[in-house]
PDB file of C-alpha atoms in Angstrom:
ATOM      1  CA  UNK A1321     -31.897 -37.401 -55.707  1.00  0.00           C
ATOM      2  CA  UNK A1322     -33.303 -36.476 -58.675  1.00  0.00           C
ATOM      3  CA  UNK A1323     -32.103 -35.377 -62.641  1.00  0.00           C
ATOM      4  CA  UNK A1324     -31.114 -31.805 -63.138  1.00  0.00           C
ATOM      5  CA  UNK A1325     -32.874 -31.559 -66.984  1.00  0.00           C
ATOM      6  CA  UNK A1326     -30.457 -29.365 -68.541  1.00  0.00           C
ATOM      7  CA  UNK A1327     -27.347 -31.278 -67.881  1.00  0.00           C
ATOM      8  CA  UNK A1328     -28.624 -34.287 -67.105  1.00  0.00           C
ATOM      9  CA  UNK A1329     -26.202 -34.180 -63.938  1.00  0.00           C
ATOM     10  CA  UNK A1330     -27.732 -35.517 -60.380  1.00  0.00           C
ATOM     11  CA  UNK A1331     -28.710 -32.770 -57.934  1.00  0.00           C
ATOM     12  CA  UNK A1332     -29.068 -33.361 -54.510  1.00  0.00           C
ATOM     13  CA  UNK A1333     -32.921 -32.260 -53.145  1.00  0.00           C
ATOM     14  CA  UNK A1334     -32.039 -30.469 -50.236  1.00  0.00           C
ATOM     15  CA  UNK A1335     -29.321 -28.387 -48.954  1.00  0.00           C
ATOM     16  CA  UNK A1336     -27.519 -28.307 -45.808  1.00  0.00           C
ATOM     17  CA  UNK A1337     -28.916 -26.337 -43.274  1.00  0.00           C
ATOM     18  CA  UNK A1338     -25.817 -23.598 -41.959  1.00  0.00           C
ATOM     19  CA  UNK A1339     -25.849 -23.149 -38.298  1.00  0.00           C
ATOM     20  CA  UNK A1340     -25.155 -19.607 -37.269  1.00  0.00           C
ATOM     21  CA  UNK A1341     -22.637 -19.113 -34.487  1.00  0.00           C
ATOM     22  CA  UNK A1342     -22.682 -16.091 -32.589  1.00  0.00           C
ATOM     23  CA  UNK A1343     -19.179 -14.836 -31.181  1.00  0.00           C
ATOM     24  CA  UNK A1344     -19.028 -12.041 -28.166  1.00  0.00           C
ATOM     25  CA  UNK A1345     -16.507 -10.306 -27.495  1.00  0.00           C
ATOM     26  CA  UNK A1346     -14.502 -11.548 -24.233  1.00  0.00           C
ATOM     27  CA  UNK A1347     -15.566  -9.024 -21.305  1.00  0.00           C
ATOM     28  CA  UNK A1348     -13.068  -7.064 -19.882  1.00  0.00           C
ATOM     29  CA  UNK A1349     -11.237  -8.122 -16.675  1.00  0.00           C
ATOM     30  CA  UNK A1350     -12.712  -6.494 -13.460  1.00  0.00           C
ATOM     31  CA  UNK A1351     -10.287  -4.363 -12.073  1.00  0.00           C
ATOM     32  CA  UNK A1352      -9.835  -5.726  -8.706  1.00  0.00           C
ATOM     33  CA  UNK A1353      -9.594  -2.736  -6.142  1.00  0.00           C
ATOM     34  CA  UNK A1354      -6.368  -2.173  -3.941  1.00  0.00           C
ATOM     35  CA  UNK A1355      -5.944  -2.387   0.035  1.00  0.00           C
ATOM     36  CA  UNK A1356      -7.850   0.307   1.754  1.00  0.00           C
ATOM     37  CA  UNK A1357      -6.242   2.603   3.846  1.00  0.00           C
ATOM     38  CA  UNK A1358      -7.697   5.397   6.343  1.00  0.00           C
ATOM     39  CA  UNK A1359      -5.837   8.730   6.768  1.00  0.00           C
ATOM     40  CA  UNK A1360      -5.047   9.442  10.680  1.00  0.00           C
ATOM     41  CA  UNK A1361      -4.555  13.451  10.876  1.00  0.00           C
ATOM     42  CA  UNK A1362      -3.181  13.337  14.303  1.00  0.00           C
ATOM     43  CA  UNK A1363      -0.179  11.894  12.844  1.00  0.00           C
ATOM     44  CA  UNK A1364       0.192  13.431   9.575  1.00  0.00           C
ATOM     45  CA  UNK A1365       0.471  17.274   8.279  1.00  0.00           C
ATOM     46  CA  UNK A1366       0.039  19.335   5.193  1.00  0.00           C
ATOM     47  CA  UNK A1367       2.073  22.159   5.434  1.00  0.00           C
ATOM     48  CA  UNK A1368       2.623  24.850   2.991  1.00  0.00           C
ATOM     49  CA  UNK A1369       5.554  27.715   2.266  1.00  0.00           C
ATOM     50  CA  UNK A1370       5.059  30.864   0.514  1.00  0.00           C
ATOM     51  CA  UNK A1371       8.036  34.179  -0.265  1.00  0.00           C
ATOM     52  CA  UNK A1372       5.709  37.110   1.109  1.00  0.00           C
ATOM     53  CA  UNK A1373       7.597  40.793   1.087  1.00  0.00           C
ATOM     54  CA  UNK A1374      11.204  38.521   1.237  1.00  0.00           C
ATOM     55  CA  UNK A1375      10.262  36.654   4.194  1.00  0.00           C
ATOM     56  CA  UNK A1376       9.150  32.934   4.201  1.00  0.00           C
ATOM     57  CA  UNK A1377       5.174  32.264   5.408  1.00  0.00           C
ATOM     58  CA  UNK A1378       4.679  29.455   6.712  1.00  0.00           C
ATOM     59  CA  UNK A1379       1.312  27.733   7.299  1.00  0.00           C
ATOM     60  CA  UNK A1380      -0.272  24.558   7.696  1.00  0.00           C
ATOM     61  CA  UNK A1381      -3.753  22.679   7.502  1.00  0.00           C
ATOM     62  CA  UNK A1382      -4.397  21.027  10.369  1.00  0.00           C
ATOM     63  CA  UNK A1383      -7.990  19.332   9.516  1.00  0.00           C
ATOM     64  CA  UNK A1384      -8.268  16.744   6.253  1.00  0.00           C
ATOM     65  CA  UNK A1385      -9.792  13.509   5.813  1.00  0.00           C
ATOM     66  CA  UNK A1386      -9.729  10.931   2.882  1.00  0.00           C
ATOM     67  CA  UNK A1387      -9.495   7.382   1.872  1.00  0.00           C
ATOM     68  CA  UNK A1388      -6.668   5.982   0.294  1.00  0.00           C
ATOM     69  CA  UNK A1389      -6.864   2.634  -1.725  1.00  0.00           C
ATOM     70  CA  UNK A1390      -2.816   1.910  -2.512  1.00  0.00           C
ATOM     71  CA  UNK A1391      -0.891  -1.001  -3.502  1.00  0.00           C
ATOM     72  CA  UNK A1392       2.343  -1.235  -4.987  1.00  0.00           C
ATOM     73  CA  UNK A1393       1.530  -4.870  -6.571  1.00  0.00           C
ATOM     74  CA  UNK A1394      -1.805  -3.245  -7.606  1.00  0.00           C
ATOM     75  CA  UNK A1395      -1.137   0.375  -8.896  1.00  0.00           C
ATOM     76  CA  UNK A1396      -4.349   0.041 -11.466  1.00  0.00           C
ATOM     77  CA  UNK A1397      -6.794  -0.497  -8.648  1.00  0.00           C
ATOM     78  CA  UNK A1398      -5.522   2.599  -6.427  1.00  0.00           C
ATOM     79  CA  UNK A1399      -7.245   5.716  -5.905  1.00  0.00           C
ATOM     80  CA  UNK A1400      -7.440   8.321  -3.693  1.00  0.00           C
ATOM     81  CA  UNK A1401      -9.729  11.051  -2.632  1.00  0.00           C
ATOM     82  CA  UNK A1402      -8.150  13.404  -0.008  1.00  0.00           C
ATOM     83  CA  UNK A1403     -10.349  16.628   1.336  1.00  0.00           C
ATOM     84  CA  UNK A1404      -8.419  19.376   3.095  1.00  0.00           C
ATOM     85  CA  UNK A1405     -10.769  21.445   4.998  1.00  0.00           C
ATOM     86  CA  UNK A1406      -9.193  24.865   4.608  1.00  0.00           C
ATOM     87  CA  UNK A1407     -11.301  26.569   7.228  1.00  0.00           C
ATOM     88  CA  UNK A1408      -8.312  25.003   9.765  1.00  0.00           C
ATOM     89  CA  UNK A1409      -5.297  26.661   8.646  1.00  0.00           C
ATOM     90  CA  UNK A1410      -2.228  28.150  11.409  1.00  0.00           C
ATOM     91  CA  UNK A1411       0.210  29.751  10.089  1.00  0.00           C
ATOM     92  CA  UNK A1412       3.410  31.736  11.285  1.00  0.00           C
ATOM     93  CA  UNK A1413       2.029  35.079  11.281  1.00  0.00           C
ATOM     94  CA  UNK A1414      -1.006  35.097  13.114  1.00  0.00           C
ATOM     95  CA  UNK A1415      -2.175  38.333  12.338  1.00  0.00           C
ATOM     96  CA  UNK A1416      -2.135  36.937   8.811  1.00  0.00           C
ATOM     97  CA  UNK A1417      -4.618  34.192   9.473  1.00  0.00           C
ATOM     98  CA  UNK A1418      -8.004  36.031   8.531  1.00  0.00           C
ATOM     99  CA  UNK A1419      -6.401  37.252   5.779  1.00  0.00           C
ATOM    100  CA  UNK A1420      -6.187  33.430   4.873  1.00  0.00           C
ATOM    101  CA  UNK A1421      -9.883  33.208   4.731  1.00  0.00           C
ATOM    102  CA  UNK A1422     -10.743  36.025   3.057  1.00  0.00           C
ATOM    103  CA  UNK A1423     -12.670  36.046  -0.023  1.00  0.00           C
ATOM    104  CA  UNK A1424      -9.713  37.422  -1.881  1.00  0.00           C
ATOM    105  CA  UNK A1425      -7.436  34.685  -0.630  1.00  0.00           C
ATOM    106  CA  UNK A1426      -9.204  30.856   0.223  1.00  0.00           C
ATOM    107  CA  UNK A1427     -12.463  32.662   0.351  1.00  0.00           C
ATOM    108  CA  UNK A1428     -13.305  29.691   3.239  1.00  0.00           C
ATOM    109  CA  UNK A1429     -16.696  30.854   3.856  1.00  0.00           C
ATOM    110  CA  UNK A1430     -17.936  29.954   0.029  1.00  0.00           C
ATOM    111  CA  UNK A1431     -15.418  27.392  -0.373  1.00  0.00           C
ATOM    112  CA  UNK A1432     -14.349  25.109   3.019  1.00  0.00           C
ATOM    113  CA  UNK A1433     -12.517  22.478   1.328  1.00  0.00           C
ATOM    114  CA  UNK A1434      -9.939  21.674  -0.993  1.00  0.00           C
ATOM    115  CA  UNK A1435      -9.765  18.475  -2.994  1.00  0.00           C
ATOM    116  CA  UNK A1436      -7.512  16.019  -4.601  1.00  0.00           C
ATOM    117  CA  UNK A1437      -8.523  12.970  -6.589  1.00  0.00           C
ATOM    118  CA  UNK A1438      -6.380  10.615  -8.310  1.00  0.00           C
ATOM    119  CA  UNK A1439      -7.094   6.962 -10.418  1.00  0.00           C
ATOM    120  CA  UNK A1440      -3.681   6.727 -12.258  1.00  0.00           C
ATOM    121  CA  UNK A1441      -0.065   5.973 -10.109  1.00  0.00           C
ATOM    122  CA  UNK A1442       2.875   5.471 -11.647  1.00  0.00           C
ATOM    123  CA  UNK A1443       6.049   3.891 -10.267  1.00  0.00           C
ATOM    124  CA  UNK A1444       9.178   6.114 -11.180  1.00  0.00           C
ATOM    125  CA  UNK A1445      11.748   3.741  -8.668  1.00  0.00           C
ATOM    126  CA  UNK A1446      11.993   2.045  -5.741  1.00  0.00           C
ATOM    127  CA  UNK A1447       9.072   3.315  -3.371  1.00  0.00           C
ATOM    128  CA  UNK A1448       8.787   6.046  -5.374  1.00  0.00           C
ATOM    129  CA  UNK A1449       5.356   6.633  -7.303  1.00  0.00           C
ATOM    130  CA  UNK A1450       3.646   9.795  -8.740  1.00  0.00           C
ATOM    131  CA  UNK A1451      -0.276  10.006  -8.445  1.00  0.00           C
ATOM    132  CA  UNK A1452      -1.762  11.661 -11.868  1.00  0.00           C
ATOM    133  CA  UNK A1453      -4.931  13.771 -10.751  1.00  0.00           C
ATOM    134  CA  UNK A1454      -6.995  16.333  -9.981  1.00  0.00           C
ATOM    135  CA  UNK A1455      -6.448  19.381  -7.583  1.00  0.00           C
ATOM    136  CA  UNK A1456      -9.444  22.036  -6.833  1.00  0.00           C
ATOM    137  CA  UNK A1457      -8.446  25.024  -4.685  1.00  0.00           C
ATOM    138  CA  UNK A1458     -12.291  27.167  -4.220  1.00  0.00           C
ATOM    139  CA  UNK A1459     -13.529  26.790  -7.909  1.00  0.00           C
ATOM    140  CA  UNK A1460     -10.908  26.057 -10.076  1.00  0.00           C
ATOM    141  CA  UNK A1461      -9.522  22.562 -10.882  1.00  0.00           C
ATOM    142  CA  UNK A1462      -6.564  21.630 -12.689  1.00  0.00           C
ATOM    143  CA  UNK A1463      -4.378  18.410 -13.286  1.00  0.00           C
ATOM    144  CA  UNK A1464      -1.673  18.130 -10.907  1.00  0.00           C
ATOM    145  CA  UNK A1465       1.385  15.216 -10.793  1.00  0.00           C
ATOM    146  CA  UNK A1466       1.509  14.439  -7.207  1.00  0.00           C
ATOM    147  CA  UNK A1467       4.971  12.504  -6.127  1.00  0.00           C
ATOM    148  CA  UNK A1468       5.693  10.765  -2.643  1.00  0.00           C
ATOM    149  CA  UNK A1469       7.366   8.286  -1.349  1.00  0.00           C
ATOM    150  CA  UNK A1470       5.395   5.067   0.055  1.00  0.00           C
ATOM    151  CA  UNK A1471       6.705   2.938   2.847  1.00  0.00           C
ATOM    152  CA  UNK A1472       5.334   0.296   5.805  1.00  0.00           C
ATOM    153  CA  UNK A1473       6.551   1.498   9.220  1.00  0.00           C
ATOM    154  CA  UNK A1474       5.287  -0.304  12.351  1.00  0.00           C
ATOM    155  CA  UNK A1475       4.630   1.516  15.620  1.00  0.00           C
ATOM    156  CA  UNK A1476       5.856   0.416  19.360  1.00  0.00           C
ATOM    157  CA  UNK A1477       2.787  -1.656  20.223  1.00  0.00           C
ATOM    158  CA  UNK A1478       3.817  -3.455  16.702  1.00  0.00           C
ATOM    159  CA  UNK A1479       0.699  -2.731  14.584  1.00  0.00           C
ATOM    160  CA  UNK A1480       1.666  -1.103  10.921  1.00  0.00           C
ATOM    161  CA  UNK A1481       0.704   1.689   9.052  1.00  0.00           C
ATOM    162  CA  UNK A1482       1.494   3.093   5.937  1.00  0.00           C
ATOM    163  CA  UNK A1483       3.500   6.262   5.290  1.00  0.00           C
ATOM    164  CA  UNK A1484       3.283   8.729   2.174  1.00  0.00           C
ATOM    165  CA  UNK A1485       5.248  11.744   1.903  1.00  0.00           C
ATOM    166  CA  UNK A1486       6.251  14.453  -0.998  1.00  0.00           C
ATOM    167  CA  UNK A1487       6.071  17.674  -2.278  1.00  0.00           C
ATOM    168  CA  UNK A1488       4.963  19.990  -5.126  1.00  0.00           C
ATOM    169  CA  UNK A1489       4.534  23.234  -5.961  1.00  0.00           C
ATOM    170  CA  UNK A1490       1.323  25.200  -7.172  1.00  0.00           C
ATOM    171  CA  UNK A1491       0.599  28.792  -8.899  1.00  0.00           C
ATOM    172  CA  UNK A1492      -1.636  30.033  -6.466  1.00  0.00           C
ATOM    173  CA  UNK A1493      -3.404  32.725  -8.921  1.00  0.00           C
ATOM    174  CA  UNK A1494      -4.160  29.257 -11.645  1.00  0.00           C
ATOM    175  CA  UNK A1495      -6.854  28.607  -8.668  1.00  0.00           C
ATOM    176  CA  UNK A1496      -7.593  32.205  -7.661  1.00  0.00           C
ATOM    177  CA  UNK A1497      -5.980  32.384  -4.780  1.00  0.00           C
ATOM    178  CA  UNK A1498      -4.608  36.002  -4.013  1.00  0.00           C
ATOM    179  CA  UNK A1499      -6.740  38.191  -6.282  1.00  0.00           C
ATOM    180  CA  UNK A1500      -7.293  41.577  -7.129  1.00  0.00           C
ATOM    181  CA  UNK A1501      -4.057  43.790  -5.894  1.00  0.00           C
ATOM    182  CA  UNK A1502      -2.287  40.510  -4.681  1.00  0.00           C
ATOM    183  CA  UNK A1503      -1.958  38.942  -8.433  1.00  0.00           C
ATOM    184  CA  UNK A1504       0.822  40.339  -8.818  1.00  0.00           C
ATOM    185  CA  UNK A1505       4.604  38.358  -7.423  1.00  0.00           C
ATOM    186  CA  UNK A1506       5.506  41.812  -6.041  1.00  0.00           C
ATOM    187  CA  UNK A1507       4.183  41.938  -2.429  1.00  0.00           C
ATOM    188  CA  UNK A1508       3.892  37.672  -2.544  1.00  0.00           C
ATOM    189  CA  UNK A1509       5.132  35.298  -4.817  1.00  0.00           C
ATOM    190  CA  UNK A1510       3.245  32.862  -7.226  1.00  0.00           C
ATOM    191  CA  UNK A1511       4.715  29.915  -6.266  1.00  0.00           C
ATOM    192  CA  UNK A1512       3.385  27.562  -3.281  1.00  0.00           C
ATOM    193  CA  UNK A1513       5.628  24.880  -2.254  1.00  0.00           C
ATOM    194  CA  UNK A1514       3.385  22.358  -0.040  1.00  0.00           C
ATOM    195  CA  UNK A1515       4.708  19.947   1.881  1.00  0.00           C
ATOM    196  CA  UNK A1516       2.944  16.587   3.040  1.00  0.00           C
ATOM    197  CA  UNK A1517       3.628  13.767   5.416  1.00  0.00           C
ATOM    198  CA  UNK A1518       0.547  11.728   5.659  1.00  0.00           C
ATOM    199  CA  UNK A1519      -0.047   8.465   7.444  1.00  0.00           C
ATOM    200  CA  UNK A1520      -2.768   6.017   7.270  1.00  0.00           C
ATOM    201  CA  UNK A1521      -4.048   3.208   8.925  1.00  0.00           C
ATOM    202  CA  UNK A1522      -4.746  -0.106   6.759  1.00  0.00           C
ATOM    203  CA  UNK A1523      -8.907  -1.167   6.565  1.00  0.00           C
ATOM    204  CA  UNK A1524      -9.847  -4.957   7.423  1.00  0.00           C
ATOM    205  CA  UNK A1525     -10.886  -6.182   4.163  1.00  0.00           C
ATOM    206  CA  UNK A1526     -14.492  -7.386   5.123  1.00  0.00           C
ATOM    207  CA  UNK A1527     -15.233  -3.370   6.539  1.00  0.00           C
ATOM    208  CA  UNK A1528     -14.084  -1.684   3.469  1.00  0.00           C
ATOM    209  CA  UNK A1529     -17.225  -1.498   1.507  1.00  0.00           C
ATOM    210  CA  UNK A1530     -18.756   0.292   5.058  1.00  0.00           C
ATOM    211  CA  UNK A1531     -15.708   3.222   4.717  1.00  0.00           C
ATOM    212  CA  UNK A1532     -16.924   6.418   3.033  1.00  0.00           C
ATOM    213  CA  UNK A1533     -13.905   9.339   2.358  1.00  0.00           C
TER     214      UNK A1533
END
């Protein structure tokens, strides 16, 4: 300690040394991903409905594969990614079926599949949930709110699977479907309704990161 010569007060000879403290930010929680389920086409169907001339048309896609991760306790780590392969279509008419895959139509030569993708569910009431996503028809995608209903059913040799069934409605001509002379609602209407009952088979958890969609 020594004499500060101006005011004759005592001044220490050394100051304290300040420790700096770094603080991070606190990482954000993992987002643990649902149960993974496998879609089983045998026992599920997509089926759509269209007003063609004032008769109904009825047709469905008999060839789609996907993998579902879904859990009501766990809506923020569900997903899905369902592919529809839209060269496999029947529908009431079959004289109508080329027409199907004709370029003014699915155009199934440039553009085989369909898609849906979806990260955000919501729960609306009791097994009832609507999947916020994506839906591309050929080359066009646009936002679509998918509702079903979700439910456990068990089958006779007692092993469960899950069940998820709805349906919407789509403008076909928002994803170019029906072009040219068929744009207009005169000779068939705008409005799809589709119509879905899809089951799937739950994944053992220690084979999940081997499934692909």
């Amino acid at each position: 300690v020594e004499m500060d010569n101006t005011t004759g007060e005592k001044t220490t000879e050394t100051m304290a040394k300040r420790e700096v403290v770094e603080v991070s930010a606190p990482e954000p929680k993992a987002i643990q991903k649902a149960k993974a389920w496998v879609v089983n086409p045998l026992r599920s169907s997509i089926v759509f409905q269209v007003k063609t001339q004032d008769k109904e048309f009825i047709g469905a896609f008999n060839k789609f594969r996907g993998v579902i991760y879904f859990d009501p306790k766990n809506l923020e780590g569900s997903s899905i990614d369902l592919s529809v392969d839209i060269t496999n279509v029947q529908t009431s008419n079959p004289a109508y079926n080329e027409y199907m895959f004709a370029s003014e139509w699915l155009n199934s030569e440039s553009f085989p599949e369909s898609r849906f993708i979806a990260s955000d569910f919501e729960k609306t009431s009791e097994n009832q949930y609507i999947a916020h996503g994506e839906l591309t028809i050929r080359d066009r995608s646009h936002p679509l709110d998918l509702p079903f209903i979700f439910s456990m059913e068990t089958d006779k040799d007692g092993y469960s699977f899950g069940v998820a069934k709805g349906q919407f409605n789509v403008e076909r001509t928002l994803f170019g479907v029906g072009t040219g002379e068929w744009e207009n609602n005169e000779t068939v209407e705008n409005l799809v309704d589709i119509t879905f009952f899809i089951t799937a088979t739950p994944v053992e958890s220690d084979l999940e990161e081997n499934v692909a969609p």
